[in-house]
Short mmCIF file of C-alpha atoms and ligand atoms in Angstrom, two decimals:
data_model
loop_
_atom_site.label_atom_id
_atom_site.label_comp_id
_atom_site.label_asym_id
_atom_site.label_seq_id
_atom_site.Cartn_x
_atom_site.Cartn_y
_atom_site.Cartn_z
CA UNK A 142 108.18 49.39 156.79
CA UNK A 143 106.89 53.11 156.50
CA UNK A 144 104.68 55.56 158.38
CA UNK A 145 102.29 57.74 156.63
CA UNK A 146 101.14 61.14 157.51
CA UNK A 147 97.59 61.75 155.86
CA UNK A 148 96.19 65.39 156.78
CA UNK A 149 93.60 67.41 155.02
CA UNK A 150 93.62 71.23 156.13
CA UNK A 151 97.01 71.23 157.91
CA UNK A 152 100.70 71.47 156.76
CA UNK A 153 101.66 68.02 155.72
CA UNK A 154 105.42 69.04 155.82
CA UNK A 155 105.41 70.29 159.32
CA UNK A 156 104.02 66.97 160.39
CA UNK A 157 106.63 64.87 158.39
CA UNK A 158 109.29 67.18 160.24
CA UNK A 159 107.83 66.36 163.69
CA UNK A 160 107.82 62.52 162.80
CA UNK A 161 111.28 62.78 161.28
CA UNK A 162 112.79 64.52 164.30
CA UNK A 163 111.51 61.67 166.44
CA UNK A 164 112.21 58.67 164.21
CA UNK A 165 115.27 60.00 162.31
CA UNK A 166 115.82 56.55 160.73
CA UNK A 167 112.68 55.63 159.51
CA UNK A 168 110.67 55.79 156.24
CA UNK A 169 108.26 58.71 156.64
CA UNK A 170 105.74 59.22 153.66
CA UNK A 171 103.12 61.57 153.11
CA UNK A 172 99.68 61.79 151.27
CA UNK A 173 98.59 62.77 148.53
CA UNK A 174 102.30 63.36 146.71
CA UNK A 175 104.70 60.85 148.52
CA UNK A 176 102.81 57.53 149.63
CA UNK A 177 105.40 55.49 147.24
CA UNK A 178 104.31 51.76 147.55
CA UNK A 179 100.96 51.55 149.69
CA UNK A 180 102.44 47.87 150.83
CA UNK A 181 105.13 49.70 152.70
CA UNK A 182 102.88 51.46 154.98
CA UNK A 183 102.36 50.07 158.47
CA UNK A 184 101.34 52.97 160.48
CA UNK A 185 99.29 56.02 159.46
CA UNK A 186 98.75 59.58 161.29
CA UNK A 187 95.45 60.94 159.99
CA UNK A 188 93.26 63.99 160.07
CA UNK A 189 90.40 64.30 157.84
CA UNK A 190 91.87 62.26 154.84
CA UNK A 191 89.55 60.04 153.13
CA UNK A 192 89.45 56.49 154.40
CA UNK A 193 90.65 55.07 150.91
CA UNK A 194 94.03 56.56 151.58
CA UNK A 195 94.23 54.04 154.35
CA UNK A 196 92.48 51.09 153.21
CA UNK A 197 94.58 51.30 150.12
CA UNK A 198 97.62 50.17 152.38
CA UNK A 199 97.01 46.25 152.64
CA UNK A 200 99.89 45.94 155.44
CA UNK A 201 98.21 48.71 157.56
CA UNK A 202 98.71 47.98 161.35
CA UNK A 203 97.74 51.14 163.45
CA UNK A 204 95.86 54.41 162.53
CA UNK A 205 96.40 57.22 164.78
CA UNK A 206 93.57 60.39 164.58
CA UNK A 207 95.52 63.60 165.31
CA UNK A 208 92.65 64.66 167.25
CA UNK A 209 90.33 63.81 170.32
CA UNK A 210 87.37 63.31 168.15
CA UNK A 211 87.18 60.52 165.60
CA UNK A 212 83.93 61.37 163.76
CA UNK A 213 86.19 62.50 160.60
CA UNK A 214 87.29 58.87 160.48
CA UNK A 215 84.49 56.61 161.73
CA UNK A 216 82.13 58.06 159.38
CA UNK A 217 83.74 56.93 156.40
CA UNK A 218 83.23 53.36 154.76
CA UNK A 219 86.48 51.62 153.80
CA UNK A 220 88.29 51.88 157.17
CA UNK A 221 91.00 49.27 157.92
CA UNK A 222 90.07 46.69 160.19
CA UNK A 223 93.25 47.71 162.36
CA UNK A 224 93.18 49.48 165.93
CA UNK A 225 92.65 53.23 165.92
CA UNK A 226 94.16 55.25 168.68
CA UNK A 227 92.84 58.87 169.12
CA UNK A 228 94.72 61.51 170.95
CA UNK A 229 94.30 62.04 174.68
CA UNK A 230 96.69 64.93 175.91
CA UNK A 231 96.61 66.80 179.63
CA UNK A 232 97.38 70.02 177.84
CA UNK A 233 94.29 69.57 175.33
CA UNK A 234 92.00 68.39 178.40
CA UNK A 235 93.40 71.61 180.51
CA UNK A 236 92.38 74.19 177.75
CA UNK A 237 89.15 72.38 177.08
CA UNK A 238 88.37 72.80 181.10
CA UNK A 239 89.96 76.75 180.81
CA UNK A 240 87.08 77.13 177.98
CA UNK A 241 84.24 75.65 179.81
CA UNK A 242 84.84 77.14 183.08
CA UNK A 243 85.33 80.61 181.04
CA UNK A 244 81.91 80.18 179.67
CA UNK A 245 80.03 79.08 182.58
CA UNK A 246 81.69 82.06 184.65
CA UNK A 247 80.64 84.42 181.76
CA UNK A 248 76.90 83.40 182.09
CA UNK A 249 77.09 82.81 185.93
CA UNK A 250 78.68 86.40 186.49
CA UNK A 251 76.24 87.97 183.60
CA UNK A 252 78.80 89.08 181.45
CA UNK A 253 76.52 89.86 178.63
CA UNK A 254 74.15 92.18 180.55
CA UNK A 255 77.34 94.04 181.98
CA UNK A 256 78.75 94.63 178.51
CA UNK A 257 75.68 95.96 177.43
CA UNK A 258 75.52 98.10 180.23
CA UNK A 259 78.84 99.04 179.63
CA UNK A 260 78.25 99.85 175.86
CA UNK A 261 75.20 102.20 177.30
CA UNK A 262 77.59 103.54 180.28
CA UNK A 263 75.20 102.45 182.58
CA UNK A 264 76.52 101.58 186.25
CA UNK A 265 73.84 99.36 187.75
CA UNK A 266 74.55 96.23 190.06
CA UNK A 267 72.67 92.84 189.45
CA UNK A 268 72.07 90.62 191.88
CA UNK A 269 74.52 88.03 191.85
CA UNK A 270 73.62 84.16 193.08
CA UNK A 271 76.41 82.04 194.42
CA UNK A 272 78.05 79.36 192.25
CA UNK A 273 76.44 76.82 194.64
CA UNK A 274 72.87 77.88 193.41
CA UNK A 275 74.02 77.06 189.63
CA UNK A 276 73.56 73.53 188.47
CA UNK A 277 75.55 72.86 185.49
CA UNK A 278 74.82 69.65 183.74
CA UNK A 279 77.81 67.95 181.75
CA UNK A 280 76.69 65.69 178.58
CA UNK A 281 79.63 63.32 178.30
CA UNK A 282 81.54 62.41 181.27
CA UNK A 283 84.68 60.93 179.31
CA UNK A 284 88.28 62.38 179.69
CA UNK A 285 86.97 66.11 178.96
CA UNK A 286 83.85 66.05 180.30
CA UNK A 287 85.22 64.55 183.82
CA UNK A 288 87.97 67.05 183.99
CA UNK A 289 85.68 70.04 183.27
CA UNK A 290 83.17 68.90 185.71
CA UNK A 291 86.04 68.74 188.56
CA UNK A 292 87.19 72.08 187.57
CA UNK A 293 83.37 73.59 187.62
CA UNK A 294 82.84 71.73 191.06
CA UNK A 295 86.10 73.16 192.43
CA UNK A 296 84.66 76.58 191.21
CA UNK A 297 81.81 75.73 193.91
CA UNK A 298 79.00 74.99 191.12
CA UNK A 299 76.42 72.15 191.56
CA UNK A 300 77.62 69.73 188.84
CA UNK A 301 76.07 66.71 187.33
CA UNK A 302 77.17 64.54 184.30
CA UNK A 303 75.34 62.22 181.85
CA UNK A 304 77.02 59.43 179.95
CA UNK A 305 76.34 56.02 178.52
CA UNK A 306 77.57 54.16 181.83
CA UNK A 307 77.29 55.23 185.51
CA UNK A 308 80.23 57.30 187.10
CA UNK A 309 81.67 57.36 190.31
CA UNK A 310 83.30 60.74 190.58
CA UNK A 311 83.38 62.57 193.92
CA UNK A 312 81.19 65.47 194.45
CA UNK A 313 79.38 65.09 190.93
CA UNK A 314 76.05 63.48 190.42
CA UNK A 315 76.14 60.88 187.52
CA UNK A 316 73.26 60.13 185.27
CA UNK A 317 73.12 57.37 182.74
CA UNK A 318 71.55 56.28 179.54
CA UNK A 319 68.19 57.13 178.18
CA UNK A 320 66.36 56.24 181.33
CA UNK A 321 68.02 59.15 183.25
CA UNK A 322 68.02 61.79 180.46
CA UNK A 323 65.11 63.43 181.33
CA UNK A 324 65.69 64.01 185.11
CA UNK A 325 69.38 64.90 184.16
CA UNK A 326 67.78 67.98 182.16
CA UNK A 327 65.33 68.69 184.52
CA UNK A 328 67.70 69.70 186.98
CA UNK A 329 70.15 71.50 184.97
CA UNK A 330 70.45 75.28 184.38
CA UNK A 331 73.82 75.14 182.35
CA UNK A 332 73.78 72.07 179.73
CA UNK A 333 77.50 71.75 178.55
CA UNK A 334 78.20 69.50 175.65
CA UNK A 335 81.30 67.29 175.43
CA UNK A 336 79.99 64.22 173.80
CA UNK A 337 81.57 62.70 170.88
CA UNK A 338 79.63 62.68 167.49
CA UNK A 339 78.17 59.38 166.92
CA UNK A 340 74.83 58.18 165.20
CA UNK A 341 73.38 58.33 168.64
CA UNK A 342 74.27 61.72 169.49
CA UNK A 343 73.63 63.38 166.15
CA UNK A 344 71.26 65.94 166.27
CA UNK A 345 70.61 65.17 170.03
CA UNK A 346 70.21 68.42 171.41
CA UNK A 347 66.96 69.76 169.84
CA UNK A 348 64.04 71.81 170.77
CA UNK A 349 62.34 68.96 172.75
CA UNK A 350 65.76 68.74 174.93
CA UNK A 351 66.06 72.44 175.55
CA UNK A 352 62.48 72.57 176.64
CA UNK A 353 63.26 70.06 179.35
CA UNK A 354 65.77 72.30 180.77
CA UNK A 355 64.87 73.82 184.22
CA UNK A 356 63.30 76.90 184.12
CA UNK A 357 63.34 77.99 187.68
CA UNK A 358 67.14 78.35 188.13
CA UNK A 359 69.09 81.25 189.49
CA UNK A 360 69.88 82.78 185.76
CA UNK A 361 66.33 83.18 184.72
CA UNK A 362 66.55 80.86 182.07
CA UNK A 363 68.63 77.90 180.69
CA UNK A 364 72.28 78.17 178.94
CA UNK A 365 73.58 75.84 176.40
CA UNK A 366 77.28 75.58 175.79
CA UNK A 367 78.70 73.35 173.32
CA UNK A 368 82.36 72.36 172.59
CA UNK A 369 81.64 68.96 171.70
CA UNK A 370 80.50 68.77 167.91
CA UNK A 371 78.36 70.84 166.39
CA UNK A 372 76.65 67.84 164.80
CA UNK A 373 75.35 67.03 168.21
CA UNK A 374 72.84 70.36 168.16
CA UNK A 375 69.82 71.18 165.94
CA UNK A 376 71.03 74.73 164.92
CA UNK A 377 67.57 76.18 163.63
CA UNK A 378 65.85 74.94 167.06
CA UNK A 379 69.21 76.80 168.65
CA UNK A 380 68.43 79.86 167.09
CA UNK A 381 64.74 79.76 167.64
CA UNK A 382 65.14 79.20 171.13
CA UNK A 383 67.78 81.88 171.64
CA UNK A 384 65.34 84.30 170.19
CA UNK A 385 61.89 83.32 171.61
CA UNK A 386 63.77 82.94 175.30
CA UNK A 387 63.57 79.03 175.40
CA UNK A 388 67.28 79.26 176.15
CA UNK A 389 68.46 82.46 178.02
CA UNK A 390 71.91 82.57 176.38
CA UNK A 391 74.23 80.01 174.80
CA UNK A 392 78.51 79.76 174.22
CA UNK A 393 79.12 77.51 170.91
CA UNK A 394 82.69 76.83 169.56
CA UNK A 395 81.39 73.97 167.47
CA UNK A 396 78.91 74.15 164.58
CA UNK A 397 76.60 71.86 162.23
CA UNK A 398 79.00 73.28 159.24
CA UNK A 399 82.25 74.95 159.93
CA UNK A 400 83.00 77.42 159.34
CA UNK A 401 80.07 79.07 160.25
CA UNK A 402 78.43 80.91 157.07
CA UNK A 403 78.35 84.53 157.02
CA UNK A 404 74.92 84.15 156.49
CA UNK A 405 73.91 81.86 159.95
CA UNK A 406 71.43 83.69 161.85
CA UNK A 407 73.59 82.89 165.07
CA UNK A 408 76.06 86.00 164.35
CA UNK A 409 73.03 88.36 164.98
CA UNK A 410 71.94 86.49 168.62
CA UNK A 411 73.17 89.06 170.76
CA UNK A 412 72.51 86.46 173.56
CA UNK A 413 75.24 83.88 171.97
CA UNK A 414 79.01 83.89 172.46
CA UNK A 415 80.47 82.30 169.41
CA UNK A 416 84.10 81.38 169.11
CA UNK A 417 85.53 79.38 166.00
CA UNK A 418 86.59 75.77 167.13
CA UNK A 419 89.32 77.11 169.34
CA UNK A 420 88.18 75.65 172.72
CA UNK A 421 91.02 72.98 172.76
CA UNK A 422 93.81 72.92 170.14
CA UNK A 423 96.02 70.12 170.08
CA UNK A 424 99.73 70.95 170.58
CA UNK A 425 101.36 69.30 167.81
CA UNK A 426 104.68 68.62 169.68
CA UNK A 427 102.92 67.25 172.57
CA UNK A 428 100.95 65.17 170.14
CA UNK A 429 104.14 63.95 168.25
CA UNK A 430 105.70 62.67 171.45
CA UNK A 431 102.47 60.84 172.47
CA UNK A 432 102.08 59.08 169.27
CA UNK A 433 105.89 58.27 169.05
CA UNK A 434 105.66 56.78 172.85
CA UNK A 435 102.72 54.77 171.46
CA UNK A 436 104.52 53.27 168.60
CA UNK A 437 107.68 52.15 170.48
CA UNK A 438 105.36 50.54 173.47
CA UNK A 439 103.20 48.96 170.67
CA UNK A 440 106.45 47.38 169.18
CA UNK A 441 107.59 46.49 172.20
CA UNK A 442 104.60 44.85 173.81
CA UNK A 443 101.65 45.11 171.63
CA UNK A 444 99.64 47.46 174.13
CA UNK A 445 98.18 50.78 173.13
CA UNK A 446 96.27 53.50 175.04
CA UNK A 447 93.11 55.28 174.09
CA UNK A 448 92.00 52.66 171.57
CA UNK A 449 88.62 53.85 169.91
CA UNK A 450 86.04 51.44 169.46
CA UNK A 451 84.34 51.67 165.67
CA UNK A 452 81.24 49.94 166.98
CA UNK A 453 80.22 52.25 169.80
CA UNK A 454 81.78 55.36 167.57
CA UNK A 455 84.10 56.91 169.77
N1 LIG B 664 85.73 71.85 170.62
C1 LIG B 664 87.26 71.46 170.61
O1 LIG B 664 88.02 72.42 170.20
C2 LIG B 664 87.41 69.97 170.82
C3 LIG B 664 88.37 69.47 171.27
C4 LIG B 664 88.68 68.47 171.59
C5 LIG B 664 87.73 67.45 171.76
N2 LIG B 664 86.53 67.93 171.13
C6 LIG B 664 85.04 67.03 171.40
O2 LIG B 664 85.07 66.33 172.55
C7 LIG B 664 84.60 65.16 172.42
C8 LIG B 664 84.55 64.37 173.70
O3 LIG B 664 86.04 64.21 174.02
P1 LIG B 664 86.58 62.93 175.25
O4 LIG B 664 88.16 62.82 175.21
O5 LIG B 664 85.97 63.72 176.63
O6 LIG B 664 85.77 62.05 174.75
P2 LIG B 664 85.59 60.60 175.52
O7 LIG B 664 86.84 60.40 176.61
O8 LIG B 664 85.28 59.19 174.77
O9 LIG B 664 84.35 60.64 176.57
C9 LIG B 664 82.98 60.40 175.79
C10 LIG B 664 81.85 60.62 176.97
O10 LIG B 664 80.69 60.69 176.02
C11 LIG B 664 79.70 59.50 176.54
N3 LIG B 664 78.92 59.04 175.58
C12 LIG B 664 79.02 58.80 174.27
N4 LIG B 664 78.20 58.60 173.62
C13 LIG B 664 77.24 58.72 174.36
C14 LIG B 664 75.73 58.53 174.40
N5 LIG B 664 75.09 57.81 173.28
N6 LIG B 664 74.91 58.79 175.49
C15 LIG B 664 75.66 59.07 176.38
N7 LIG B 664 76.94 59.19 177.02
C16 LIG B 664 77.82 59.00 175.71
C17 LIG B 664 80.74 58.66 177.04
O11 LIG B 664 80.20 57.57 177.88
P3 LIG B 664 80.66 56.25 178.61
O12 LIG B 664 81.71 56.98 179.60
O13 LIG B 664 79.77 55.86 179.33
O14 LIG B 664 81.53 55.59 177.66
C18 LIG B 664 81.98 59.57 177.80
O15 LIG B 664 81.69 59.69 178.97
C19 LIG B 664 85.49 64.70 171.26
O16 LIG B 664 84.60 63.31 170.76
C20 LIG B 664 85.65 65.91 170.33
O17 LIG B 664 84.16 65.55 169.38
C21 LIG B 664 86.25 69.25 170.98
#
């Protein structure tokens, strides 16, 4: 039985070497040039490879997505009907919470205003609200959202989250489902997106959502932070909202199309902080360990962690 590495945009041979280091006696193949007989393939590790590569393997038993998000996979027809496992890694989670905390703090501590003052050599104190007066609302209270919520709570922010199902997280207000969405937005000064991209979350954050955010907060206007997926926001609406004051500011790590086009009007928005999808990179060595451990356990007792539900989309 063989294991297939099928990645697009990443260095295949490095991934092959990582898996060989963990499984020196196994047959490790790679797409597109060294698949061999597809009937030999039992497990696949994939990132953005066409689903057909997987469906061509009639004896596939298990597919690993090499990232936390699985929209690259579930968006495709022809997926084999076998368990799909995604990456959950404490290092990745910590990196995401770092990026979210950094962005919330930059807006809370008025960094854009101080940076503008510095460029003009202006020494002027701005009134500084306390963290407890800032209401942060997190879209998605899964692995990443729950950890970011906890970190922000420990920094003293007033934190709530929105998810499909109600959560019990100490010190975090939980809102759930469509029925509680507007109430969640109405109490939110800083909206953070950590939702997966699914049919339901695509285009969710549009102008109507931005207009429902609190306008009586201590920052003088709402802020939007997106580190989930760019497909969950409507970029034209964000640009308009940043330019007409509906949004005071934004921090974006993800975009509708990546890389962000040099023509995008977002580059010129002085009230936006942009980073090139770097909020939480996966550490390949940690992920290889995680996958190797899951394979050994699957073979021993058939169990798997962090299985994706294709019907739900995440
Ligand atoms: N920018 C980066 O570098 C980077 C890195 C890694 C991941 N990401 C993105 O972050 C996303 C989240 O990762 P995760 O590990 O936290 O995922 P997760 O554990 O699967 O959590 C997803 C959360 O979203 C909620 N949700 C999903 N669909 C919803 C809907 N229609 N309405 C309301 N809530 C909904 C879920 O609600 P329930 O809890 O009720 O199920 C859950 O709380 C990934 O999918 C990926 O796109 C970005």
